[in-house]
Amino acid sequence: MTADAATAARFGLALPCGFGTDYAGTVDQVGAGVTGFAVGDRVFGGALSRAVADHVVVEAEGSIAVGGDAHRTPDGVDDRTAAVLSIAGCTAAAALAVVRPGAGDTLLVGGAGGGVGVFVVQLARLAGARVIGTGSAASADALAELGAEPVTYGEGLAERVRALVPDGVTAAVDLYGTEVVQAARALGVPDARITTIAAAVDGITPANGANAAPGALEEIPRTWPRDASSSRSPRPSGSSTCAPPSSSRRAGTSAGRSSSTSSRCGPPCAS
């Protein structure tokens, strides 16, 4: 939220404007030429800085940042859950697309208990990686439930991680500050396998929504019904400030557009 025109312009916005980006609801109107959606379809998606509304008009081939987008909500995922997927889920998918964790990897996640972090942890576990997640001592049980091995943040992080993982970590995602970037470097992780959505660090590739693979937003909710080895099914965190939950959003698609099932995520949270 900002009242400063220059700040708004950094996100491609002009004042006055709405707020909120994530939405979920039911299609009540489709535009001419749209074939992939029908009235009554349950959908979720993003509409940059205008999703807090009774009705949201989005483009069937748009993106979160330009025109808004829409994705089908799978059976078994309610609107309240779907409404937190777009920004947090897409940002998590984008970060993992940079470092590409898989079986045999040990991923260090900074801010693992936050709105984006809970997705990073669970998606990495689904990919077969071991996950070490930083957080407060109070968050340790919650991180373990998600499938991460918790470690407290703060001074001495690299040493605590080294004690927990003597063989070392192979990739890292920093979701706040620079602490995890610096710890990962101290642990010998190459810069190419470190990413951040927080403060810029020379030599480190930042993650943004454009990094997410096509279809990422469709794949994330499809993982809900199943378990992944020792991790529970992915689920969102109530701590996400970028994704206000709502079960009342209703989405329509704009006229003259054809539907698309590709995920076009756009930038991390700018709402």
PDB file of C-alpha atoms in Angstrom:
ATOM      1  CA  MET A   1       0.000   0.000   0.000  1.00  0.00           C
ATOM      2  CA  THR A   2       1.337   3.421  -0.894  1.00  0.00           C
ATOM      3  CA  ALA A   3       0.139   6.970  -1.417  1.00  0.00           C
ATOM      4  CA  ASP A   4       3.345   7.888  -3.250  1.00  0.00           C
ATOM      5  CA  ALA A   5       2.999   8.090  -7.036  1.00  0.00           C
ATOM      6  CA  ALA A   6       6.677   7.310  -7.669  1.00  0.00           C
ATOM      7  CA  THR A   7       6.505   4.139  -5.583  1.00  0.00           C
ATOM      8  CA  ALA A   8       3.327   3.046  -7.350  1.00  0.00           C
ATOM      9  CA  ALA A   9       4.966   3.654 -10.729  1.00  0.00           C
ATOM     10  CA  ARG A  10       7.694   1.135  -9.885  1.00  0.00           C
ATOM     11  CA  PHE A  11       4.973  -1.523 -10.029  1.00  0.00           C
ATOM     12  CA  GLY A  12       3.386  -0.179 -13.198  1.00  0.00           C
ATOM     13  CA  LEU A  13       0.539   1.482 -11.299  1.00  0.00           C
ATOM     14  CA  ALA A  14      -0.945   4.958 -11.329  1.00  0.00           C
ATOM     15  CA  LEU A  15      -2.785   6.485  -8.382  1.00  0.00           C
ATOM     16  CA  PRO A  16      -5.538   6.201  -7.393  1.00  0.00           C
ATOM     17  CA  CYS A  17      -5.767   2.423  -7.735  1.00  0.00           C
ATOM     18  CA  GLY A  18      -7.208  -0.589  -5.973  1.00  0.00           C
ATOM     19  CA  PHE A  19      -5.333  -3.099  -3.858  1.00  0.00           C
ATOM     20  CA  GLY A  20      -4.940  -6.817  -3.372  1.00  0.00           C
ATOM     21  CA  THR A  21      -3.766  -9.262  -6.014  1.00  0.00           C
ATOM     22  CA  ASP A  22      -4.928 -12.826  -5.271  1.00  0.00           C
ATOM     23  CA  TYR A  23      -8.520 -13.909  -5.781  1.00  0.00           C
ATOM     24  CA  ALA A  24     -10.669 -17.032  -5.988  1.00  0.00           C
ATOM     25  CA  GLY A  25     -14.309 -17.508  -6.866  1.00  0.00           C
ATOM     26  CA  THR A  26     -16.754 -18.524  -9.588  1.00  0.00           C
ATOM     27  CA  VAL A  27     -16.996 -17.352 -13.200  1.00  0.00           C
ATOM     28  CA  ASP A  28     -20.294 -15.530 -13.750  1.00  0.00           C
ATOM     29  CA  GLN A  29     -19.611 -14.172 -17.254  1.00  0.00           C
ATOM     30  CA  VAL A  30     -17.257 -14.972 -20.144  1.00  0.00           C
ATOM     31  CA  GLY A  31     -16.268 -12.756 -23.036  1.00  0.00           C
ATOM     32  CA  ALA A  32     -16.810 -13.355 -26.732  1.00  0.00           C
ATOM     33  CA  GLY A  33     -14.408 -15.927 -28.142  1.00  0.00           C
ATOM     34  CA  VAL A  34     -13.467 -17.441 -24.788  1.00  0.00           C
ATOM     35  CA  THR A  35     -13.750 -21.228 -25.032  1.00  0.00           C
ATOM     36  CA  GLY A  36     -11.743 -22.529 -22.089  1.00  0.00           C
ATOM     37  CA  PHE A  37     -13.985 -21.261 -19.292  1.00  0.00           C
ATOM     38  CA  ALA A  38     -17.722 -21.361 -18.680  1.00  0.00           C
ATOM     39  CA  VAL A  39     -20.146 -19.723 -16.286  1.00  0.00           C
ATOM     40  CA  GLY A  40     -20.033 -21.630 -13.029  1.00  0.00           C
ATOM     41  CA  ASP A  41     -16.381 -22.708 -13.284  1.00  0.00           C
ATOM     42  CA  ARG A  42     -14.403 -22.332 -10.067  1.00  0.00           C
ATOM     43  CA  VAL A  43     -11.220 -20.363 -10.679  1.00  0.00           C
ATOM     44  CA  PHE A  44      -8.335 -18.684  -8.889  1.00  0.00           C
ATOM     45  CA  GLY A  45      -5.641 -16.308 -10.030  1.00  0.00           C
ATOM     46  CA  GLY A  46      -4.200 -12.843  -9.711  1.00  0.00           C
ATOM     47  CA  ALA A  47      -5.161  -9.338 -10.768  1.00  0.00           C
ATOM     48  CA  LEU A  48      -2.484  -6.888  -9.714  1.00  0.00           C
ATOM     49  CA  SER A  49      -3.715  -4.352  -7.163  1.00  0.00           C
ATOM     50  CA  ARG A  50      -7.438  -4.777  -7.914  1.00  0.00           C
ATOM     51  CA  ALA A  51      -8.494  -8.142  -6.501  1.00  0.00           C
ATOM     52  CA  VAL A  52     -10.162  -6.843  -3.345  1.00  0.00           C
ATOM     53  CA  ALA A  53     -13.570  -6.382  -4.955  1.00  0.00           C
ATOM     54  CA  ASP A  54     -16.929  -8.083  -5.379  1.00  0.00           C
ATOM     55  CA  HIS A  55     -16.185  -8.817  -9.052  1.00  0.00           C
ATOM     56  CA  VAL A  56     -12.839  -9.080 -10.850  1.00  0.00           C
ATOM     57  CA  VAL A  57     -12.518  -9.011 -14.650  1.00  0.00           C
ATOM     58  CA  VAL A  58      -9.455 -10.882 -15.920  1.00  0.00           C
ATOM     59  CA  GLU A  59      -8.102 -11.897 -19.318  1.00  0.00           C
ATOM     60  CA  ALA A  60      -8.120 -15.552 -20.316  1.00  0.00           C
ATOM     61  CA  GLU A  61      -4.618 -15.106 -21.757  1.00  0.00           C
ATOM     62  CA  GLY A  62      -3.409 -12.433 -19.354  1.00  0.00           C
ATOM     63  CA  SER A  63      -0.864 -12.429 -16.568  1.00  0.00           C
ATOM     64  CA  ILE A  64      -1.054 -11.377 -12.952  1.00  0.00           C
ATOM     65  CA  ALA A  65       0.635  -8.084 -13.816  1.00  0.00           C
ATOM     66  CA  VAL A  66      -1.110  -7.414 -17.142  1.00  0.00           C
ATOM     67  CA  GLY A  67      -4.819  -8.071 -17.458  1.00  0.00           C
ATOM     68  CA  GLY A  68      -5.059 -10.616 -14.671  1.00  0.00           C
ATOM     69  CA  ASP A  69      -5.167 -14.389 -15.124  1.00  0.00           C
ATOM     70  CA  ALA A  70      -7.403 -17.338 -14.275  1.00  0.00           C
ATOM     71  CA  HIS A  71      -6.754 -20.993 -13.486  1.00  0.00           C
ATOM     72  CA  ARG A  72      -9.181 -23.770 -12.704  1.00  0.00           C
ATOM     73  CA  THR A  73      -9.564 -24.612  -9.025  1.00  0.00           C
ATOM     74  CA  PRO A  74      -9.359 -28.405  -8.598  1.00  0.00           C
ATOM     75  CA  ASP A  75     -12.008 -30.307  -6.704  1.00  0.00           C
ATOM     76  CA  GLY A  76     -11.015 -30.641  -3.065  1.00  0.00           C
ATOM     77  CA  VAL A  77      -9.437 -27.171  -2.882  1.00  0.00           C
ATOM     78  CA  ASP A  78     -11.791 -24.596  -1.396  1.00  0.00           C
ATOM     79  CA  ASP A  79     -11.842 -20.921  -2.367  1.00  0.00           C
ATOM     80  CA  ARG A  80     -10.195 -19.792   0.852  1.00  0.00           C
ATOM     81  CA  THR A  81      -7.212 -22.021   0.102  1.00  0.00           C
ATOM     82  CA  ALA A  82      -7.111 -21.210  -3.611  1.00  0.00           C
ATOM     83  CA  ALA A  83      -7.088 -17.484  -2.826  1.00  0.00           C
ATOM     84  CA  VAL A  84      -3.588 -17.695  -1.339  1.00  0.00           C
ATOM     85  CA  LEU A  85      -1.991 -19.618  -4.192  1.00  0.00           C
ATOM     86  CA  SER A  86      -1.157 -17.044  -6.831  1.00  0.00           C
ATOM     87  CA  ILE A  87       1.465 -14.742  -5.330  1.00  0.00           C
ATOM     88  CA  ALA A  88       2.959 -16.961  -2.622  1.00  0.00           C
ATOM     89  CA  GLY A  89       2.723 -20.147  -4.666  1.00  0.00           C
ATOM     90  CA  CYS A  90       3.998 -18.606  -7.873  1.00  0.00           C
ATOM     91  CA  THR A  91       6.897 -16.865  -6.126  1.00  0.00           C
ATOM     92  CA  ALA A  92       7.886 -20.157  -4.485  1.00  0.00           C
ATOM     93  CA  ALA A  93       7.742 -21.971  -7.813  1.00  0.00           C
ATOM     94  CA  ALA A  94       9.847 -19.222  -9.388  1.00  0.00           C
ATOM     95  CA  ALA A  95      12.532 -19.516  -6.710  1.00  0.00           C
ATOM     96  CA  LEU A  96      12.715 -23.280  -7.107  1.00  0.00           C
ATOM     97  CA  ALA A  97      12.928 -22.905 -10.886  1.00  0.00           C
ATOM     98  CA  VAL A  98      16.209 -21.045 -10.368  1.00  0.00           C
ATOM     99  CA  VAL A  99      17.904 -23.574  -8.053  1.00  0.00           C
ATOM    100  CA  ARG A 100      16.079 -26.724  -9.294  1.00  0.00           C
ATOM    101  CA  PRO A 101      16.252 -28.968  -6.198  1.00  0.00           C
ATOM    102  CA  GLY A 102      15.679 -32.688  -6.569  1.00  0.00           C
ATOM    103  CA  ALA A 103      16.551 -36.076  -5.147  1.00  0.00           C
ATOM    104  CA  GLY A 104      19.993 -35.965  -3.539  1.00  0.00           C
ATOM    105  CA  ASP A 105      19.847 -32.219  -2.876  1.00  0.00           C
ATOM    106  CA  THR A 106      19.781 -30.536   0.508  1.00  0.00           C
ATOM    107  CA  LEU A 107      18.049 -27.161   0.238  1.00  0.00           C
ATOM    108  CA  LEU A 108      18.480 -24.385   2.808  1.00  0.00           C
ATOM    109  CA  VAL A 109      15.393 -22.153   2.972  1.00  0.00           C
ATOM    110  CA  GLY A 110      15.512 -18.835   4.799  1.00  0.00           C
ATOM    111  CA  GLY A 111      12.169 -17.707   6.204  1.00  0.00           C
ATOM    112  CA  ALA A 112      10.707 -21.178   5.763  1.00  0.00           C
ATOM    113  CA  GLY A 113       7.660 -20.481   7.909  1.00  0.00           C
ATOM    114  CA  GLY A 114       6.432 -17.455   5.944  1.00  0.00           C
ATOM    115  CA  GLY A 115       3.753 -17.297   3.283  1.00  0.00           C
ATOM    116  CA  VAL A 116       6.187 -18.107   0.456  1.00  0.00           C
ATOM    117  CA  GLY A 117       8.381 -20.325   2.611  1.00  0.00           C
ATOM    118  CA  VAL A 118       5.716 -22.919   3.354  1.00  0.00           C
ATOM    119  CA  PHE A 119       5.274 -23.449  -0.387  1.00  0.00           C
ATOM    120  CA  VAL A 120       9.038 -23.620  -1.016  1.00  0.00           C
ATOM    121  CA  VAL A 121       9.458 -26.250   1.706  1.00  0.00           C
ATOM    122  CA  GLN A 122       6.654 -28.485   0.513  1.00  0.00           C
ATOM    123  CA  LEU A 123       7.343 -28.183  -3.217  1.00  0.00           C
ATOM    124  CA  ALA A 124      11.023 -28.959  -2.631  1.00  0.00           C
ATOM    125  CA  ARG A 125      10.065 -32.005  -0.560  1.00  0.00           C
ATOM    126  CA  LEU A 126       7.739 -33.138  -3.342  1.00  0.00           C
ATOM    127  CA  ALA A 127      10.723 -32.835  -5.705  1.00  0.00           C
ATOM    128  CA  GLY A 128      12.680 -35.216  -3.478  1.00  0.00           C
ATOM    129  CA  ALA A 129      15.019 -32.764  -1.746  1.00  0.00           C
ATOM    130  CA  ARG A 130      15.964 -32.689   1.910  1.00  0.00           C
ATOM    131  CA  VAL A 131      14.994 -29.279   3.317  1.00  0.00           C
ATOM    132  CA  ILE A 132      16.588 -27.279   6.123  1.00  0.00           C
ATOM    133  CA  GLY A 133      14.349 -24.360   7.090  1.00  0.00           C
ATOM    134  CA  THR A 134      15.280 -21.312   9.138  1.00  0.00           C
ATOM    135  CA  GLY A 135      12.832 -19.795  11.577  1.00  0.00           C
ATOM    136  CA  SER A 136      12.287 -18.873  15.190  1.00  0.00           C
ATOM    137  CA  ALA A 137      12.476 -21.485  17.925  1.00  0.00           C
ATOM    138  CA  ALA A 138       8.702 -21.180  18.278  1.00  0.00           C
ATOM    139  CA  SER A 139       8.202 -22.211  14.638  1.00  0.00           C
ATOM    140  CA  ALA A 140      10.251 -25.413  14.856  1.00  0.00           C
ATOM    141  CA  ASP A 141       7.319 -27.799  15.271  1.00  0.00           C
ATOM    142  CA  ALA A 142       5.379 -26.200  12.425  1.00  0.00           C
ATOM    143  CA  LEU A 143       8.379 -26.429  10.089  1.00  0.00           C
ATOM    144  CA  ALA A 144       8.910 -30.068  10.988  1.00  0.00           C
ATOM    145  CA  GLU A 145       5.258 -30.782  10.230  1.00  0.00           C
ATOM    146  CA  LEU A 146       5.737 -29.307   6.753  1.00  0.00           C
ATOM    147  CA  GLY A 147       8.703 -31.593   6.119  1.00  0.00           C
ATOM    148  CA  ALA A 148      11.631 -29.284   6.920  1.00  0.00           C
ATOM    149  CA  GLU A 149      14.381 -29.792   9.472  1.00  0.00           C
ATOM    150  CA  PRO A 150      14.233 -26.574  11.513  1.00  0.00           C
ATOM    151  CA  VAL A 151      17.208 -24.423  12.431  1.00  0.00           C
ATOM    152  CA  THR A 152      17.063 -21.061  14.185  1.00  0.00           C
ATOM    153  CA  TYR A 153      18.116 -17.969  12.281  1.00  0.00           C
ATOM    154  CA  GLY A 154      20.558 -15.371  13.548  1.00  0.00           C
ATOM    155  CA  GLU A 155      24.287 -15.156  14.225  1.00  0.00           C
ATOM    156  CA  GLY A 156      26.076 -18.465  13.735  1.00  0.00           C
ATOM    157  CA  LEU A 157      23.562 -19.822  11.209  1.00  0.00           C
ATOM    158  CA  ALA A 158      26.201 -21.396   8.968  1.00  0.00           C
ATOM    159  CA  GLU A 159      27.730 -23.255  11.903  1.00  0.00           C
ATOM    160  CA  ARG A 160      24.342 -24.576  13.055  1.00  0.00           C
ATOM    161  CA  VAL A 161      23.516 -25.773   9.558  1.00  0.00           C
ATOM    162  CA  ARG A 162      26.935 -27.419   9.226  1.00  0.00           C
ATOM    163  CA  ALA A 163      26.357 -29.283  12.494  1.00  0.00           C
ATOM    164  CA  LEU A 164      22.940 -30.450  11.281  1.00  0.00           C
ATOM    165  CA  VAL A 165      24.142 -31.392   7.793  1.00  0.00           C
ATOM    166  CA  PRO A 166      27.812 -32.440   7.939  1.00  0.00           C
ATOM    167  CA  ASP A 167      27.768 -33.307   4.227  1.00  0.00           C
ATOM    168  CA  GLY A 168      26.693 -29.761   3.423  1.00  0.00           C
ATOM    169  CA  VAL A 169      23.820 -28.129   1.573  1.00  0.00           C
ATOM    170  CA  THR A 170      23.638 -28.000  -2.218  1.00  0.00           C
ATOM    171  CA  ALA A 171      21.189 -25.149  -2.846  1.00  0.00           C
ATOM    172  CA  ALA A 172      19.598 -22.237  -1.008  1.00  0.00           C
ATOM    173  CA  VAL A 173      16.599 -19.924  -1.229  1.00  0.00           C
ATOM    174  CA  ASP A 174      16.642 -16.679   0.777  1.00  0.00           C
ATOM    175  CA  LEU A 175      13.168 -15.278   1.401  1.00  0.00           C
ATOM    176  CA  TYR A 176      14.293 -12.381   3.609  1.00  0.00           C
ATOM    177  CA  GLY A 177      17.404 -10.214   3.922  1.00  0.00           C
ATOM    178  CA  THR A 178      20.788 -11.689   2.983  1.00  0.00           C
ATOM    179  CA  GLU A 179      21.498 -14.016   5.915  1.00  0.00           C
ATOM    180  CA  VAL A 180      20.840 -17.271   4.074  1.00  0.00           C
ATOM    181  CA  VAL A 181      22.723 -16.133   0.968  1.00  0.00           C
ATOM    182  CA  GLN A 182      25.796 -15.440   3.078  1.00  0.00           C
ATOM    183  CA  ALA A 183      25.421 -18.669   5.069  1.00  0.00           C
ATOM    184  CA  ALA A 184      25.063 -20.702   1.879  1.00  0.00           C
ATOM    185  CA  ARG A 185      28.209 -19.162   0.443  1.00  0.00           C
ATOM    186  CA  ALA A 186      30.059 -19.925   3.674  1.00  0.00           C
ATOM    187  CA  LEU A 187      28.891 -23.534   3.330  1.00  0.00           C
ATOM    188  CA  GLY A 188      30.301 -23.761  -0.185  1.00  0.00           C
ATOM    189  CA  VAL A 189      27.090 -23.534  -2.201  1.00  0.00           C
ATOM    190  CA  PRO A 190      27.863 -22.133  -5.673  1.00  0.00           C
ATOM    191  CA  ASP A 191      26.170 -18.846  -6.551  1.00  0.00           C
ATOM    192  CA  ALA A 192      24.318 -20.512  -9.423  1.00  0.00           C
ATOM    193  CA  ARG A 193      22.366 -22.588  -6.901  1.00  0.00           C
ATOM    194  CA  ILE A 194      21.415 -19.711  -4.614  1.00  0.00           C
ATOM    195  CA  THR A 195      18.479 -17.393  -5.212  1.00  0.00           C
ATOM    196  CA  THR A 196      16.667 -14.662  -3.321  1.00  0.00           C
ATOM    197  CA  ILE A 197      13.392 -12.793  -3.442  1.00  0.00           C
ATOM    198  CA  ALA A 198      14.666 -10.264  -0.916  1.00  0.00           C
ATOM    199  CA  ALA A 199      17.691  -7.944  -0.952  1.00  0.00           C
ATOM    200  CA  ALA A 200      19.820  -7.950  -4.092  1.00  0.00           C
ATOM    201  CA  VAL A 201      23.232  -9.594  -3.738  1.00  0.00           C
ATOM    202  CA  ASP A 202      25.967  -9.354  -6.382  1.00  0.00           C
ATOM    203  CA  GLY A 203      26.367 -12.646  -8.211  1.00  0.00           C
ATOM    204  CA  ILE A 204      23.044 -14.100  -7.022  1.00  0.00           C
ATOM    205  CA  THR A 205      20.156 -14.564  -9.455  1.00  0.00           C
ATOM    206  CA  PRO A 206      16.975 -13.058  -7.987  1.00  0.00           C
ATOM    207  CA  ALA A 207      13.737 -14.966  -8.465  1.00  0.00           C
ATOM    208  CA  ASN A 208      10.557 -13.405  -9.773  1.00  0.00           C
ATOM    209  CA  GLY A 209       7.326 -14.756 -11.112  1.00  0.00           C
ATOM    210  CA  ALA A 210       8.602 -14.854 -14.685  1.00  0.00           C
ATOM    211  CA  ASN A 211      10.960 -17.671 -13.664  1.00  0.00           C
ATOM    212  CA  ALA A 212       8.100 -20.026 -12.837  1.00  0.00           C
ATOM    213  CA  ALA A 213       7.521 -22.795 -15.341  1.00  0.00           C
ATOM    214  CA  PRO A 214       4.378 -22.684 -17.488  1.00  0.00           C
ATOM    215  CA  GLY A 215       1.637 -24.533 -15.684  1.00  0.00           C
ATOM    216  CA  ALA A 216       3.146 -23.950 -12.222  1.00  0.00           C
ATOM    217  CA  LEU A 217      -0.058 -22.549 -10.784  1.00  0.00           C
ATOM    218  CA  GLU A 218      -2.078 -25.472 -12.113  1.00  0.00           C
ATOM    219  CA  GLU A 219       0.398 -27.988 -10.667  1.00  0.00           C
ATOM    220  CA  ILE A 220       0.521 -26.548  -7.147  1.00  0.00           C
ATOM    221  CA  PRO A 221      -3.141 -27.125  -6.223  1.00  0.00           C
ATOM    222  CA  ARG A 222      -3.091 -30.540  -7.890  1.00  0.00           C
ATOM    223  CA  THR A 223      -0.570 -31.654  -5.253  1.00  0.00           C
ATOM    224  CA  TRP A 224      -3.072 -31.079  -2.432  1.00  0.00           C
ATOM    225  CA  PRO A 225      -4.664 -34.569  -2.408  1.00  0.00           C
ATOM    226  CA  ARG A 226      -1.431 -36.522  -2.063  1.00  0.00           C
ATOM    227  CA  ASP A 227       1.461 -36.927   0.366  1.00  0.00           C
ATOM    228  CA  ALA A 228       5.125 -36.654  -0.557  1.00  0.00           C
ATOM    229  CA  SER A 229       7.300 -39.177   1.297  1.00  0.00           C
ATOM    230  CA  SER A 230       7.687 -37.726   4.782  1.00  0.00           C
ATOM    231  CA  SER A 231       6.044 -34.408   3.928  1.00  0.00           C
ATOM    232  CA  ARG A 232       2.363 -33.675   4.199  1.00  0.00           C
ATOM    233  CA  SER A 233       0.361 -32.418   1.242  1.00  0.00           C
ATOM    234  CA  PRO A 234       1.178 -28.790   0.407  1.00  0.00           C
ATOM    235  CA  ARG A 235      -0.946 -26.296   2.250  1.00  0.00           C
ATOM    236  CA  PRO A 236      -0.803 -22.534   2.595  1.00  0.00           C
ATOM    237  CA  SER A 237       0.129 -20.473   5.602  1.00  0.00           C
ATOM    238  CA  GLY A 238      -2.186 -18.004   7.264  1.00  0.00           C
ATOM    239  CA  SER A 239       0.809 -15.709   7.638  1.00  0.00           C
ATOM    240  CA  SER A 240       0.927 -14.664   3.991  1.00  0.00           C
ATOM    241  CA  THR A 241       0.351 -10.922   3.774  1.00  0.00           C
ATOM    242  CA  CYS A 242       0.373 -10.961  -0.027  1.00  0.00           C
ATOM    243  CA  ALA A 243      -2.634 -13.221  -0.347  1.00  0.00           C
ATOM    244  CA  PRO A 244      -5.771 -12.123   1.485  1.00  0.00           C
ATOM    245  CA  PRO A 245      -8.038 -15.180   1.781  1.00  0.00           C
ATOM    246  CA  SER A 246     -11.536 -14.804   0.423  1.00  0.00           C
ATOM    247  CA  SER A 247     -14.357 -17.065  -0.643  1.00  0.00           C
ATOM    248  CA  SER A 248     -16.421 -14.289  -2.188  1.00  0.00           C
ATOM    249  CA  ARG A 249     -14.352 -13.220  -5.231  1.00  0.00           C
ATOM    250  CA  ARG A 250     -16.038 -13.782  -8.582  1.00  0.00           C
ATOM    251  CA  ALA A 251     -14.087 -13.645 -11.800  1.00  0.00           C
ATOM    252  CA  GLY A 252     -15.073 -12.977 -15.380  1.00  0.00           C
ATOM    253  CA  THR A 253     -12.864 -13.056 -18.465  1.00  0.00           C
ATOM    254  CA  SER A 254     -12.539 -10.132 -20.842  1.00  0.00           C
ATOM    255  CA  ALA A 255     -14.143 -10.112 -24.276  1.00  0.00           C
ATOM    256  CA  GLY A 256     -12.315 -11.235 -27.365  1.00  0.00           C
ATOM    257  CA  ARG A 257      -9.752 -13.421 -25.643  1.00  0.00           C
ATOM    258  CA  SER A 258      -9.193 -17.150 -25.936  1.00  0.00           C
ATOM    259  CA  SER A 259      -8.411 -19.251 -22.907  1.00  0.00           C
ATOM    260  CA  SER A 260      -4.999 -20.559 -21.936  1.00  0.00           C
ATOM    261  CA  THR A 261      -3.846 -23.071 -19.351  1.00  0.00           C
ATOM    262  CA  SER A 262      -0.308 -21.717 -19.107  1.00  0.00           C
ATOM    263  CA  SER A 263       0.803 -20.003 -15.919  1.00  0.00           C
ATOM    264  CA  ARG A 264       2.091 -16.476 -16.418  1.00  0.00           C
ATOM    265  CA  CYS A 265       3.013 -15.411 -12.976  1.00  0.00           C
ATOM    266  CA  GLY A 266       4.416 -11.894 -13.145  1.00  0.00           C
ATOM    267  CA  PRO A 267       6.366 -10.231 -10.328  1.00  0.00           C
ATOM    268  CA  PRO A 268       6.394 -11.207  -6.654  1.00  0.00           C
ATOM    269  CA  CYS A 269       3.962  -9.468  -4.349  1.00  0.00           C
ATOM    270  CA  ALA A 270       3.481  -5.824  -5.199  1.00  0.00           C
ATOM    271  CA  SER A 271       0.060  -5.318  -3.654  1.00  0.00           C
TER     272      SER A 271
END
